[in-house]
Coordinates of C-alpha atoms in Angstrom, one line a residue:
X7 CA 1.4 12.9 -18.5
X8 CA 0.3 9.8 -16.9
X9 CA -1.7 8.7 -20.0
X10 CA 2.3 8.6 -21.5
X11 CA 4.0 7.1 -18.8
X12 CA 1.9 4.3 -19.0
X13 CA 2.1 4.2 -22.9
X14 CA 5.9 4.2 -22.2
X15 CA 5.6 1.2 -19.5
X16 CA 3.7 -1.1 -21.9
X17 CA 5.9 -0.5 -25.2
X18 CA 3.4 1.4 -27.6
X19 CA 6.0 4.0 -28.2
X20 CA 8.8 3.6 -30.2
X21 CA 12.1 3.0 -28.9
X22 CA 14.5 5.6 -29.6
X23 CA 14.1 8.1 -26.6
X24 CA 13.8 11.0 -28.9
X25 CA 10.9 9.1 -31.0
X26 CA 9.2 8.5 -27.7
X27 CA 9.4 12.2 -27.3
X28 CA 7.9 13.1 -30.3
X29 CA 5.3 10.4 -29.7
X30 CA 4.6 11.4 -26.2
X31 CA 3.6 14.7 -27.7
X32 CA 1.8 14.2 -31.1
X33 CA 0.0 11.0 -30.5
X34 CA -3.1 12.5 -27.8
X35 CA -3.3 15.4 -30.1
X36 CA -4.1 13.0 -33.1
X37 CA -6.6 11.0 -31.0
X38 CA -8.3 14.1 -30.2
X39 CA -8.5 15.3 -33.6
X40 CA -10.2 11.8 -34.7
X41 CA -12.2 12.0 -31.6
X42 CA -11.2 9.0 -29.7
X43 CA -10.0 11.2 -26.8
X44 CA -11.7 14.0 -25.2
X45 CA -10.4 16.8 -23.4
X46 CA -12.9 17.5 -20.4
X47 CA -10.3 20.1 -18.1
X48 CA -7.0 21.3 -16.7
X49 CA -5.6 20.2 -13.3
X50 CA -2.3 22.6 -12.5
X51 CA -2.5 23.9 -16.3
X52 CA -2.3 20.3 -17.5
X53 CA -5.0 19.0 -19.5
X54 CA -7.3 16.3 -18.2
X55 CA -8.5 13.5 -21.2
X56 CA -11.4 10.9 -21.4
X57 CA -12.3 8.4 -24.0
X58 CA -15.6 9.2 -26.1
X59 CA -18.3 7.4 -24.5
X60 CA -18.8 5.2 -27.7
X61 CA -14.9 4.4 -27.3
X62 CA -15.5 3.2 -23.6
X63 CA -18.5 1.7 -24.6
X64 CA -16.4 -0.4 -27.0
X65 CA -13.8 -0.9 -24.5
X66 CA -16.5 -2.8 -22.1
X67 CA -17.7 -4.3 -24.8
X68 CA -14.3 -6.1 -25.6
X69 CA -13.7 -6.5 -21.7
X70 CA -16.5 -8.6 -21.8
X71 CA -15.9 -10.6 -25.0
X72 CA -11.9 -11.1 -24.6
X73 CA -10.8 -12.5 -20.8
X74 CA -7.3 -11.5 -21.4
X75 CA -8.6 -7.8 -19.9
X76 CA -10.7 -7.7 -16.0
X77 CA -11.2 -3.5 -16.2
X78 CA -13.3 -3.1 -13.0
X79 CA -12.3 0.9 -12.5
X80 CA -14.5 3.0 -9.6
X81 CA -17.1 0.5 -9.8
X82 CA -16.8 0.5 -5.2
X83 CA -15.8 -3.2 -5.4
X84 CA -14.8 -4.1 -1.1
X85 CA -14.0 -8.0 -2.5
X86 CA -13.1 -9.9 -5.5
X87 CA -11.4 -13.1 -6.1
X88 CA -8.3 -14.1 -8.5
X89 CA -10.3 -17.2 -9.8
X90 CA -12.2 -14.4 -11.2
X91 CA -9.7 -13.7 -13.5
X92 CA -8.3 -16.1 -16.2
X93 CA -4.7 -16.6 -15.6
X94 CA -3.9 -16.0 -19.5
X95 CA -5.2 -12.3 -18.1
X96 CA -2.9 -9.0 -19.5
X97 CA -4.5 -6.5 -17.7
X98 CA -5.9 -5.6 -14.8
X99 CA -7.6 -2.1 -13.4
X100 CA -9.3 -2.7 -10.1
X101 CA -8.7 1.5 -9.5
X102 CA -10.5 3.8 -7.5
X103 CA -12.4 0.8 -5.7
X104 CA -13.3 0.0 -1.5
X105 CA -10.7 -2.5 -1.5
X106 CA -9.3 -2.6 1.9
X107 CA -7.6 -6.2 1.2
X108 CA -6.4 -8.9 -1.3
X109 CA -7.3 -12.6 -1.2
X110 CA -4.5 -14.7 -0.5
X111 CA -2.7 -16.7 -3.5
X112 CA -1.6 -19.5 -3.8
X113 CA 2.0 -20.2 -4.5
X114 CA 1.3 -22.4 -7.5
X115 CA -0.8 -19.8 -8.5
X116 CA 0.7 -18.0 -11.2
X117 CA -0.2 -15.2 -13.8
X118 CA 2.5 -15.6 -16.0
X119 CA 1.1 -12.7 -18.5
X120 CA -0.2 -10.7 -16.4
X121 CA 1.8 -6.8 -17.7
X122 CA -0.4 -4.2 -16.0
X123 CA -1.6 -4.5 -13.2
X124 CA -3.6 -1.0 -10.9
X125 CA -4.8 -0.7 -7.8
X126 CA -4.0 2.8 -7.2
X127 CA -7.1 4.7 -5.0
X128 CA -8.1 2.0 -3.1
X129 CA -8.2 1.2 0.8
X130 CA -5.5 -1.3 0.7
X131 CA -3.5 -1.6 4.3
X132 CA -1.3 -4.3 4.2
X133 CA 1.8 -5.3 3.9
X134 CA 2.9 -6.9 0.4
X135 CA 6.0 -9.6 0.5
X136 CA 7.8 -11.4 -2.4
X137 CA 5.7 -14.3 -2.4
X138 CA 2.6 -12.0 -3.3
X139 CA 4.3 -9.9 -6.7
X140 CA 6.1 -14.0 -7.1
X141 CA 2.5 -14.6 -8.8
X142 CA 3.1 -11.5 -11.3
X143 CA 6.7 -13.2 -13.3
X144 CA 5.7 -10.7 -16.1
X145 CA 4.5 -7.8 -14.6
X146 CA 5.7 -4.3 -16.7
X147 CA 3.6 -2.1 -14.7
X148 CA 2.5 -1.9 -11.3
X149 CA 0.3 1.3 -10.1
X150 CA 0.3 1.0 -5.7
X151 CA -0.5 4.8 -5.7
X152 CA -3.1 6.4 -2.8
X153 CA -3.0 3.1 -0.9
X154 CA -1.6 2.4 2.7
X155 CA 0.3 -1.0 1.4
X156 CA 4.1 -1.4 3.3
X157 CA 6.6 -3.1 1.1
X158 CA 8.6 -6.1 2.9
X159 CA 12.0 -5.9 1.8
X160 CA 13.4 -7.1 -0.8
X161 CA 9.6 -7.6 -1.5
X162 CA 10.2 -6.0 -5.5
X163 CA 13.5 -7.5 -6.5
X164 CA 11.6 -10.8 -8.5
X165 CA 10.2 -8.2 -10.6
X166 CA 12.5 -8.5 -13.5
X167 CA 10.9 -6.8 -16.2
X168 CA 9.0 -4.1 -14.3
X169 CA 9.5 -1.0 -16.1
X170 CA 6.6 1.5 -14.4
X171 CA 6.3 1.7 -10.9
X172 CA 4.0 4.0 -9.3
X173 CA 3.6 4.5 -5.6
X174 CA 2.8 8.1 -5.3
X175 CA 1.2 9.2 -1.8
X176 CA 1.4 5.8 0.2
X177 CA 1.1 7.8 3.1
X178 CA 2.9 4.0 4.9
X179 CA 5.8 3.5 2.9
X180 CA 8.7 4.9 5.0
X181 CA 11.4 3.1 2.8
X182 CA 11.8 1.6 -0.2
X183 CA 14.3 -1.9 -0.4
X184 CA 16.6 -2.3 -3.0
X185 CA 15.9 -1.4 -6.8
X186 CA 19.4 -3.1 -7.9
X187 CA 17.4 -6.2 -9.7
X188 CA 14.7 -3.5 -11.8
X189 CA 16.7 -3.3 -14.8
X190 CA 14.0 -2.4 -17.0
X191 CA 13.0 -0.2 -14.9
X192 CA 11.7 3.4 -17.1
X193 CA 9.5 5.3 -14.5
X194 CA 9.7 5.3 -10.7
X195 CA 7.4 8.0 -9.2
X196 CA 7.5 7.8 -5.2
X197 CA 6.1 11.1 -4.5
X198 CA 5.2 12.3 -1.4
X199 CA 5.8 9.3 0.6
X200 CA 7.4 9.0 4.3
X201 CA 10.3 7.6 2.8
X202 CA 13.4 9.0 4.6
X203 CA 16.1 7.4 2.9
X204 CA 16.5 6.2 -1.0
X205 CA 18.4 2.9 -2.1
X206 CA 21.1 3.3 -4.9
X207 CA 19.9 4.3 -8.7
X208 CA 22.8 3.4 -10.2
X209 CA 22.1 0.3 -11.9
X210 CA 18.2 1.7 -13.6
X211 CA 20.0 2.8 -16.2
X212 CA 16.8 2.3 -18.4
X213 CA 14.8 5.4 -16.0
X214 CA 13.4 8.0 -18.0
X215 CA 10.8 9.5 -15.3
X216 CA 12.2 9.8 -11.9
X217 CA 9.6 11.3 -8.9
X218 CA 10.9 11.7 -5.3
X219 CA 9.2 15.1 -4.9
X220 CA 7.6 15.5 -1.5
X221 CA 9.8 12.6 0.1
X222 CA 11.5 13.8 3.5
X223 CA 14.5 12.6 2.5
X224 CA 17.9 14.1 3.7
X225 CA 20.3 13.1 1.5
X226 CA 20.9 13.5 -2.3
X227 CA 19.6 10.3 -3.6
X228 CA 22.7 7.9 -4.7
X229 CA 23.6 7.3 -8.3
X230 CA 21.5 9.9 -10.1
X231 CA 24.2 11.0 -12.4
X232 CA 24.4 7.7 -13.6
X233 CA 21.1 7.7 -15.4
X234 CA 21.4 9.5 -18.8
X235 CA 18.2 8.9 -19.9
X236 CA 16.1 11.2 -18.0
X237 CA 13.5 12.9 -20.0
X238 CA 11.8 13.9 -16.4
X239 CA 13.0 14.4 -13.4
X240 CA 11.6 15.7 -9.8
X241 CA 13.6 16.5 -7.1
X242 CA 11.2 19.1 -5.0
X243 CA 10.0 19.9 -1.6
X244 CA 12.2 17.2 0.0
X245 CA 14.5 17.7 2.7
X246 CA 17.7 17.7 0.9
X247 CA 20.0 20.5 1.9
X248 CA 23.2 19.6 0.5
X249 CA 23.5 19.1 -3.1
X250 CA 27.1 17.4 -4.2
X251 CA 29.9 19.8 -6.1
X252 CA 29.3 17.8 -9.3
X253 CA 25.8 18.4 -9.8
X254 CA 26.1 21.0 -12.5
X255 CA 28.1 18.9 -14.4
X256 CA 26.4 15.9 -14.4
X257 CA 23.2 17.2 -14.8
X258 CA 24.5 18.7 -18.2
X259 CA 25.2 15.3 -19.3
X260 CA 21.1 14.6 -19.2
X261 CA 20.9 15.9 -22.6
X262 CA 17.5 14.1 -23.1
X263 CA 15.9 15.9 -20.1
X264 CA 13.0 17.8 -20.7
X265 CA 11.6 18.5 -17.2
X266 CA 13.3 19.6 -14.0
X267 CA 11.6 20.3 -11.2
X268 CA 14.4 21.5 -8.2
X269 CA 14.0 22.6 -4.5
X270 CA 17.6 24.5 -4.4
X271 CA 18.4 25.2 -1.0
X272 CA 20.2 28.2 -1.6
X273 CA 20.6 31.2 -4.3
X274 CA 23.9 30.4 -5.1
X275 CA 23.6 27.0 -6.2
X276 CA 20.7 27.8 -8.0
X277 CA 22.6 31.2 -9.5
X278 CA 25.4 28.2 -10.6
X279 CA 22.9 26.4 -12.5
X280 CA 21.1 29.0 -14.6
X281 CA 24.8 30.2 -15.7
X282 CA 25.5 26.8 -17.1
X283 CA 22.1 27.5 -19.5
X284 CA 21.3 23.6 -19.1
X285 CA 17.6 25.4 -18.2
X286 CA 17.2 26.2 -21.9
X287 CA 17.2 22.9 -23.4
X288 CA 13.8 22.3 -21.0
X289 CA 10.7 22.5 -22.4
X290 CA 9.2 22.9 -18.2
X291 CA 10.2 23.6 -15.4
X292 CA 9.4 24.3 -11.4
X293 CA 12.2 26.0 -9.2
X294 CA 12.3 27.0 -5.8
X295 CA 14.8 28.5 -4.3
X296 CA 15.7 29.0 -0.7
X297 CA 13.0 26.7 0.3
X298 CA 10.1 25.2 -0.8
X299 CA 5.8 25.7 -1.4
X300 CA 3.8 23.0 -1.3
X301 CA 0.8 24.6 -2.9
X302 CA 0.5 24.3 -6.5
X303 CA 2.8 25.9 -9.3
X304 CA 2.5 26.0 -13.3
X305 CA 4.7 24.4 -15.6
X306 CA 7.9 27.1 -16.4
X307 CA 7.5 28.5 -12.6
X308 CA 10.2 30.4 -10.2
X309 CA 9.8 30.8 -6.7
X310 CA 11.8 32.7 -4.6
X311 CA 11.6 32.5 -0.8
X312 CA 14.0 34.7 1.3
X313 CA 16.4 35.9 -1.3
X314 CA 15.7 37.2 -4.4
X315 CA 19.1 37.3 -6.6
X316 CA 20.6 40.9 -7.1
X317 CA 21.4 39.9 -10.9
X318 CA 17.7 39.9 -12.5
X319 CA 19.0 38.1 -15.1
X320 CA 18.7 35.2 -13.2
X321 CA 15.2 35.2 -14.1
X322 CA 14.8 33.0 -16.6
X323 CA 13.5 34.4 -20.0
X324 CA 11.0 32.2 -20.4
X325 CA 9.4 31.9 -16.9
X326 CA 5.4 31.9 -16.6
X327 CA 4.5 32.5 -12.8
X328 CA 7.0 33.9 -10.7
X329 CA 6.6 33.9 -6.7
X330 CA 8.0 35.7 -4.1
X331 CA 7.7 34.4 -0.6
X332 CA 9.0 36.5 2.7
X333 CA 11.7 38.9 1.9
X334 CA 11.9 41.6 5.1
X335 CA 14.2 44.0 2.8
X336 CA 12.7 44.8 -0.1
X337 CA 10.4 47.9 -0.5
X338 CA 9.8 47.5 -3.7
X339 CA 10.3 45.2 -7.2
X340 CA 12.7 45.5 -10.1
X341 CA 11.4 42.8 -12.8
X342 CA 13.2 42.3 -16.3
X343 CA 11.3 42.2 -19.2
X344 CA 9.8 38.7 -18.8
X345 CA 7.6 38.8 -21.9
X346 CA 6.0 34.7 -20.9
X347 CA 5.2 36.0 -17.3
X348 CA 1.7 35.5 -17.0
X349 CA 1.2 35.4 -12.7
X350 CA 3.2 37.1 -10.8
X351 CA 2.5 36.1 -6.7
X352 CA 3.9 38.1 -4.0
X353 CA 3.3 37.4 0.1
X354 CA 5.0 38.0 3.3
X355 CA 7.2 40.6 2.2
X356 CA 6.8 43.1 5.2
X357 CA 9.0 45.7 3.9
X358 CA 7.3 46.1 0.6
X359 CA 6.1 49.8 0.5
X360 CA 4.8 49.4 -3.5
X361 CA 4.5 46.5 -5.6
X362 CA 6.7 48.6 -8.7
X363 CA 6.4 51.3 -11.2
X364 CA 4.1 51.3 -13.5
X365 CA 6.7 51.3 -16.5
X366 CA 7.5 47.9 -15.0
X367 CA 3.5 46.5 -16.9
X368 CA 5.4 47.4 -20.3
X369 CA 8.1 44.6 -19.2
X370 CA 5.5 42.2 -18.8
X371 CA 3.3 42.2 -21.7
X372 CA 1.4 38.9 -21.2
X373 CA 0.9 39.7 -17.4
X374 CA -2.9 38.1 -16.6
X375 CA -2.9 37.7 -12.9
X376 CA -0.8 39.6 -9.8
X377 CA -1.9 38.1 -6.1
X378 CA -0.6 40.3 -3.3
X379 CA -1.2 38.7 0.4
X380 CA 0.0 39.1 3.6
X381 CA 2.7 42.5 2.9
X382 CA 1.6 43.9 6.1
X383 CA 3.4 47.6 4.9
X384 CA 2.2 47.8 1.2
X385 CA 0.8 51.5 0.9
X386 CA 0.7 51.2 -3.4
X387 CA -0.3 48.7 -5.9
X388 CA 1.4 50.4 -8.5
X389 CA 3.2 53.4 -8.4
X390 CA 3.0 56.5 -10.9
X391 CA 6.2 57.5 -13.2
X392 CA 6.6 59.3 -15.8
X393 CA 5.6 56.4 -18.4
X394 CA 2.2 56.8 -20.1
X395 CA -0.6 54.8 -18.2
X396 CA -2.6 52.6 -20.3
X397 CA -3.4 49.4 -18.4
X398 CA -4.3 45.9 -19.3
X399 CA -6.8 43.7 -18.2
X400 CA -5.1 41.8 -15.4
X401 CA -7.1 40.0 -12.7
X402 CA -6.0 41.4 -9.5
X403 CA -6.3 39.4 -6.0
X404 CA -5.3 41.5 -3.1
X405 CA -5.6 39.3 0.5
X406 CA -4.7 40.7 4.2
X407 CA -2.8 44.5 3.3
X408 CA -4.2 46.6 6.3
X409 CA -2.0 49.6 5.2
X410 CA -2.9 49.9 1.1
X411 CA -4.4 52.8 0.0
X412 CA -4.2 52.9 -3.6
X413 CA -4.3 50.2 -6.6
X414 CA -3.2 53.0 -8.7
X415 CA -1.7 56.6 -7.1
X416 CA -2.0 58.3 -10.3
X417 CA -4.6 59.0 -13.0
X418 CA -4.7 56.3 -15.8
X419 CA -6.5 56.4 -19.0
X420 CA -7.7 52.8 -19.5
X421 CA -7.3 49.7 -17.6
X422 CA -9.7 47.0 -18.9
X423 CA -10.0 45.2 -15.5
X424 CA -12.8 42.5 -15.0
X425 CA -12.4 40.9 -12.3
X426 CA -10.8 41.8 -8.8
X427 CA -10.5 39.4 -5.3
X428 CA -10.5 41.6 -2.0
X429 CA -10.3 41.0 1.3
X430 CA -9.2 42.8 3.8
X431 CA -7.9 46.0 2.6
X432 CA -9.6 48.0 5.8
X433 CA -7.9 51.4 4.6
X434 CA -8.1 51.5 0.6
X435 CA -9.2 54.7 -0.6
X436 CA -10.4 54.3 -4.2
X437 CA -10.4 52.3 -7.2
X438 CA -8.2 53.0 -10.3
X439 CA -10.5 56.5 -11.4
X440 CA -10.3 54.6 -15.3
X441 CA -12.7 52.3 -14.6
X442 CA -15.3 55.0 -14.5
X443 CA -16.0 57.3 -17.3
X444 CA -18.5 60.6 -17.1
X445 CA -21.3 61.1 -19.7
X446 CA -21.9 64.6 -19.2
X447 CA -21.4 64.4 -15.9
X448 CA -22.8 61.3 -14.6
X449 CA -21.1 58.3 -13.6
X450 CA -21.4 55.0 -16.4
X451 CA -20.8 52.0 -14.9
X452 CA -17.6 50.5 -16.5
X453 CA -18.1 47.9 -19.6
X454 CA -15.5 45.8 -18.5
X455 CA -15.8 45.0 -14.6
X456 CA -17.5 41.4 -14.3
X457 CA -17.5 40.8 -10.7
X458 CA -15.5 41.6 -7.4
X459 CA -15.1 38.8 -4.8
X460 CA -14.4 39.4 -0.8
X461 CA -15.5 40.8 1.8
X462 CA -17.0 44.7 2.1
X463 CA -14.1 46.1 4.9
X464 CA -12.7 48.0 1.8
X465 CA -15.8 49.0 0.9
X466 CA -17.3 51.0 4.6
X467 CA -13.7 53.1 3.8
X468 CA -15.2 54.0 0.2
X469 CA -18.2 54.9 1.4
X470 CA -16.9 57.2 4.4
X471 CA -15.1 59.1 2.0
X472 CA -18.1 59.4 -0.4
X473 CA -16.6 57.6 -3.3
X474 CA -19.1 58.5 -6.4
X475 CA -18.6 54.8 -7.2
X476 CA -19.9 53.3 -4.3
X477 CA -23.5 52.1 -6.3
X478 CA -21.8 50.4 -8.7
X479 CA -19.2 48.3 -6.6
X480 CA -22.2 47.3 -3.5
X481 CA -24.1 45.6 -6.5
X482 CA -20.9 44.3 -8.1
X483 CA -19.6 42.7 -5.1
X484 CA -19.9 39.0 -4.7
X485 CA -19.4 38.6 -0.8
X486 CA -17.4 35.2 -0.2
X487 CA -14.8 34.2 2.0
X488 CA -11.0 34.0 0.7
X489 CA -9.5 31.3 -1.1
X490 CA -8.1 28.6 1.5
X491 CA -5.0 28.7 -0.4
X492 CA -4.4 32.4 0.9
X493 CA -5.4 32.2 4.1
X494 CA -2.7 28.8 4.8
X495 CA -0.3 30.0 2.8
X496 CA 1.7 30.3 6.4
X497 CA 1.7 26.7 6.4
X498 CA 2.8 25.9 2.9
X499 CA 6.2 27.7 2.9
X500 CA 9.4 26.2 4.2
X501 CA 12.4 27.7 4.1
X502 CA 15.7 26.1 4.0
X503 CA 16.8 27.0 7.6
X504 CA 13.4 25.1 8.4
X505 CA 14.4 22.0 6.6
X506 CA 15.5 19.0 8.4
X507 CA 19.3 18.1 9.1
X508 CA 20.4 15.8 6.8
X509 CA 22.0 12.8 8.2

């Protein structure tokens, strides 16, 4: 994603927005394919890419040989100097670097080709002014992300042809002057910044990324519906509690729009936008309603917190991970066949008795994970029916239930499990009586079971009521402590009625 933003900023996709699109989305897989790229992991279910080593070789090569390039990245520079750099310079990466400060420049100083320009990761506290970007007439992209800079105001407007800006998690940015004069303008990411209050987006009517996610601020931001070309837009875990009556509408008009990613404050609203089925022109999207987490979620993502809509089919067909966060009356789930559903995340919900019936698994075919933490009154897992019990493999984390007793309270023919987390489940009772088969009477350990992580309080219960599969769990279980993301969950939930006033 970044990798294309930046392609977008500097003009090596085409122009149409749709050919962009289709750019955006064939051209890493072809520089895989000839080896030019490599993909080395996932972050968040999005893939992570470096260039082949004889690529970056090549790159440093030309660095060296061609001065219109200074690529210094994660090399722990503290000091450089801009008579380093030839002023016919094009690009400069001084990323991921101990940079705490800039020289000063001089006003006839001037890098009048100067397009990209990255300081993102470094130490940098201080406060950039218009004379400073005056030195950068050309500049296209401008990366300011995980510093400390402060803007003066005004400070951007000589930009003219800026068209990437990128000042995600400059943790001393508490506002942002105007953008009027950014006409070029295509991303603007100023994600989880102090910034309180957004100036008017009317006139970047060029913006196809638009990040405010994590931004306190209390008001809708200004102008929105007047930029069409969205292919990306981010309007999560801010403080905004009132969204204006036209919304649906104009965010219809955003036919281009690919990725939404909404904090609704309330079911209702969010109830008014999955009936206008704008959702299924999306190819991701991240919605919270009633609320918002602030721990990670996977693209095509729902989580509920607080109310859970009565009409199920509000549950959008295609959803991957669905949460549900603190509802105090609901003992148990109804889930629609949700045939992508591959987590499903449940915590807080005190009045939860059982998790659902087991003909619920044949709704959700693709199920691979189900985390339960912190439903103080859970008794079952999954409860028997009359449907036939023959189990997937699902990986099944279970955090903080002092009152569960059973996975399973029935007998079930196969369930391929292989891995399970647990910690503290004090009062379980036994493990789902499939994993175990007899061979003439004796106990085989199951084929499938891999490992179980957590702690043993589930495991003294076992052994008090002489569970025949005590052995084979004590040399199974990997004792270590809960992930962190369990045990703060507490702290990464806001609700709506815990959401600031807006002004």
């Amino acid at each position: 994603m970044e990798l294309m933003n930046n392609w977008m900023g500097e003009g090596l996709l085409s122009e149409g927005i749709d050919e962009k699109l289709g750019e955006a989305k064939e051209v890493p897989e072809e520089l895989k394919d000839a080896s030019l790229l490599e993909s080395i992991a996932y972050e968040n279910r999005e893939e992570v890419v470096k260039m082949h080593p004889i690529v970056w070789d090549m790159v440093i090569k030309l660095e060296k040989e061609n001065p219109r390039f200074f690529i210094k990245p994660g090399r722990r520079i503290e000091k450089f100097a801009w008579e380093d750099l030839y002023q016919n310079v094009e690009r400069v990466s001084l990323m991921s670097n101990n940079l705490k400060e800039l020289p000063s420049l001089s006003n006839a100083f001037k890098f009048r080709r100067l397009s990209t320009l990255l300081l993102q990761g470094n130490l940098l506290d201080i406060q950039l002014d218009r004379d400073f970007f005056n030195t950068f007439p050309n500049l296209k992209t401008l990366d300011l992300s995980d510093t400390l800079v402060r803007l003066e105001p005004e400070s951007l407007s000589c930009l003219k042809h800026l068209t990437v800006l990128l000042l995600r998690n400059c943790i001393h940015l508490t506002c942002l002057s105007s953008l009027s004069e950014l006409l070029e303008l295509i991303i603007l990411d100023v994600s989880d910044c102090p910034i309180e209050e957004l100036p008017s987006l009317s006139e970047l009517k060029e913006l196809m990324v638009l990040d405010v996610s994590g931004c306190p601020i209390g008001e809708f931001p200004h102008g929105i519906n007047h930029l069409t070309k969205l292919v990306r837009l981010n309007l999560s875990r801010t403080q905004v509690r009132n969204f204006p009556s036209a919304w649906i509408k104009d965010v219809q008009k955003f036919r281009y729009l690919i990725a939404l990613e909404v904090t609704f404050p309330s079911l209702h609203l969010y109830n008014s936008y999955t009936a206008s089925s704008h959702w299924r022109q999306l190819r991701s999207f991240k919605f919270c309603v009633g609320g918002f987490y602030k721990g990670k979620l996977q693209n095509n993502s729902l989580a509920f917190i607080k109310e859970f809509p009565d009409d199920q089919n509000c549950l959008l067909e295609n959803t991957s991970e669905l949460q549900l966060m603190s509802f105090d009356n609901v003992t148990h789930l109804t889930i629609p066949k949700l045939s992508n559903l591959k987590v499903l995340d449940v915590s807080y919900c005190t009045s939860l008795r059982h998790l659902f019936p087991v003909s619920v698994i044949y709704n959700l075919e693709n199920l691979e994970e189900i985390v339960v933490a912190h439903c103080e009154n859970l008794v079952t897992l999954i409860e028997k029916d009359n449907r036939s019990t023959d189990f997937p493999s699902i990986l099944v984390t279970l955090f903080n239930l002092p009152q569960l007793l059973f996975m399973y309270n029935g007998d079930v023919e196969t369930w391929s499990m292989e891995e399970f987390g647990i910690w503290n489940c004090p009062q379980l009772q036994k493990f789902p009586t499939c994993l175990w088969v007899y061979d003439e009477q004796n106990l085989v350990d199951p084929p499938n079971l891999k490992a179980i992580r957590g702690d043993d309080s589930w495991l003294e219960n076992l052994k008090r009521n002489s569970d025949p599969s005590v052995p084979f769990l004590e040399k199974t279980l990997i004792k270590e402590p809960p992930p962190e993301e369990l045990t703060s969950r507490s702290e990464m939930v806001v609700a709506t009625s815990e959401m600031a006033t807006g002004s």
